[in-house]
Amino acid sequence: MYKDGHRGIALLLMLPLTGLFGIIGFAMTVVAVAVCRLPDLDYDHDWLPHRGPTHTVWFALGVGAVACAGLYVGLLAAPVDLPAWPIALLAGTTVFLGIISHLLADALTVGRGDHAVRPFRPVSPLPLRFGLFKADSKGWNAGFLVGGVVGQVLALCWFYVPEIL
């Protein structure tokens, strides 16, 4: 899947949080969209196979944990009194969800052989593959992005002005 499709899937995955928590959920969505393409850093390094280690739940857990720990330490050092642990945990979970959205988006595409997403490798070699469309499909990529944006707007409306919907 291409960048717009990845962003759209992240927006769609985060819809329940925006609908439940309003602007806080939307802020979480912004973070998830910001990190949703992180697994594709394997394109920048020849020694990393595409859809390899960066396309696993272990990578998502690791990056989420680093984000959580880093924010926690940063908030402890901040000159304001904020609930560091809940905020850091929420941010780490959001980063995790953003990366998981990438894995789900790639699993929707046609990926054969070594190109399939194997989210639990090396524990399990089983692929996660739905094979619904090609990654370079302009229609699907744009459709997910538009659907995600419209969904987020509707979720915010539902939270703040439920009588509209």
C-alpha positions as a printed Julia matrix, in Angstrom:
165×3 Matrix{Float64}:
   0.0     0.0    0.0
   1.16    3.53  -0.67
   1.4     6.45   1.75
  -2.15    7.76   1.3
  -3.57    4.29   1.83
  -1.51    3.79   4.98
  -2.67    7.12   6.34
  -6.27    6.28   5.5
  -6.12    2.92   7.27
  -4.6     4.61  10.35
  -7.42    7.17  10.32
 -10.0     4.39  10.06
  -8.41    2.27  12.8
  -8.44    5.22  15.19
 -12.11    6.15  14.52
 -13.44    4.53  17.72
 -11.01    6.53  19.85
 -12.0     9.81  18.22
 -15.66    8.93  18.69
 -15.16    8.0   22.34
 -12.72   10.69  23.45
 -13.26   13.62  21.08
 -10.28   15.91  20.65
  -8.06   13.64  22.81
  -8.89   10.72  20.51
  -8.25   12.92  17.5
  -4.85   13.92  18.91
  -4.08   10.22  19.28
  -5.13    9.78  15.65
  -2.69   12.47  14.55
   0.13   10.62  16.33
  -0.92    7.27  14.81
  -0.99    8.77  11.31
   2.42   10.37  11.92
   4.03    7.0   12.71
   2.01    4.71  10.44
   4.67    4.62   7.73
   7.55    3.9   10.09
   7.76    0.19   9.13
   8.7     1.23   5.6
  12.04    2.51   6.85
  13.23   -0.84   5.48
  13.19    0.83   2.04
  16.01    3.09   3.22
  18.33    0.28   4.3
  19.54   -2.48   2.0
  20.27   -4.77   4.93
  16.58   -4.8    5.97
  14.29   -6.97   3.85
  10.98   -5.32   2.91
   8.14   -6.58   5.08
  10.72   -8.15   7.36
  11.48   -7.24  11.0
   9.92   -3.78  10.78
   6.62   -5.36   9.75
   6.07   -7.33  12.96
   4.14   -6.82  16.17
   7.5    -6.99  17.97
   8.67   -3.88  16.13
   5.38   -2.15  17.0
   5.74   -3.13  20.67
   9.37   -2.0   20.77
   8.77    1.4   19.18
   5.68    1.91  21.36
   7.68    1.04  24.49
  10.49    3.42  23.53
   7.97    6.19  22.9
   6.29    5.48  26.24
   9.57    5.44  28.19
  10.95    8.51  26.45
   7.83   10.56  27.03
   7.62    9.4   30.64
  11.18   10.56  31.36
  10.52   13.8   29.5
   7.35   14.5   31.46
   9.08   13.79  34.78
  11.68   16.39  33.87
   9.09   18.93  32.7
   8.56   22.01  34.89
   4.8    21.34  35.01
   2.92   18.8   37.09
   1.32   16.37  34.65
   0.26   12.75  35.21
   3.36   11.38  33.48
   2.57    7.67  33.55
  -0.97    7.79  32.04
   0.06   10.25  29.34
   3.17    8.25  28.42
   1.23    4.98  28.35
  -1.44    6.52  26.15
   1.2     7.85  23.75
   3.04    4.52  23.6
  -0.21    2.7   22.89
  -1.03    5.19  20.15
   2.35    4.65  18.5
   1.78    0.89  18.71
  -1.63    1.24  17.03
  -0.2     3.45  14.29
   2.37    0.81  13.38
  -0.19   -1.99  13.62
  -2.33   -0.05  11.14
   0.57   -0.31   8.69
   0.68   -4.09   9.05
  -3.07   -4.35   8.5
  -2.89   -2.11   5.45
  -0.11   -4.19   3.91
  -2.03   -7.39   4.69
  -4.94   -6.08   2.6
  -2.72   -6.03  -0.49
  -1.67   -8.9   -2.7
   1.61  -10.08  -1.17
   2.98  -13.41  -2.29
   5.87  -15.5   -1.03
   8.39  -13.49   0.95
   6.42  -10.32   0.27
   3.57  -11.39   2.56
   3.25   -9.76   5.98
   4.32  -12.14   8.74
   3.47  -10.15  11.87
   4.61  -12.76  14.4
   7.91  -13.75  12.77
  10.15  -15.37  14.06
   7.72  -16.97  16.54
   5.3   -17.92  13.76
   5.99  -17.87  10.0
   2.28  -17.73   9.13
   1.38  -14.85   6.81
  -1.39  -12.35   7.39
  -2.76  -11.88   3.9
  -6.17  -10.84   2.64
  -5.04  -10.08  -0.92
  -7.9    -7.74  -1.8
  -6.07   -5.37  -4.16
  -2.65   -4.37  -5.47
  -0.55   -2.03  -3.35
  -0.28    0.52  -6.18
  -4.05    0.81  -6.7
  -4.7     4.55  -6.85
  -8.42    4.03  -6.27
  -8.03    1.98  -3.09
  -5.28    4.21  -1.67
  -7.3     7.38  -2.29
 -10.5     5.7   -1.11
  -9.0     4.73   2.23
  -7.62    8.24   2.75
 -10.91    9.95   1.88
 -12.87    7.42   3.94
 -10.58    7.97   6.91
 -10.84   11.76   6.75
 -14.63   11.68   6.38
 -14.86    9.12   9.18
 -12.78   11.28  11.52
 -14.95   14.34  10.81
 -18.09   12.3   11.49
 -16.6    10.85  14.69
 -15.78   14.34  15.98
 -19.29   15.52  15.09
 -20.78   12.5   16.84
 -18.76   13.24  19.99
 -19.41   16.98  20.17
 -22.79   17.38  18.52
 -24.53   13.96  18.61
 -27.9    15.35  17.57
 -26.45   16.19  14.11
 -26.0    12.52  13.35
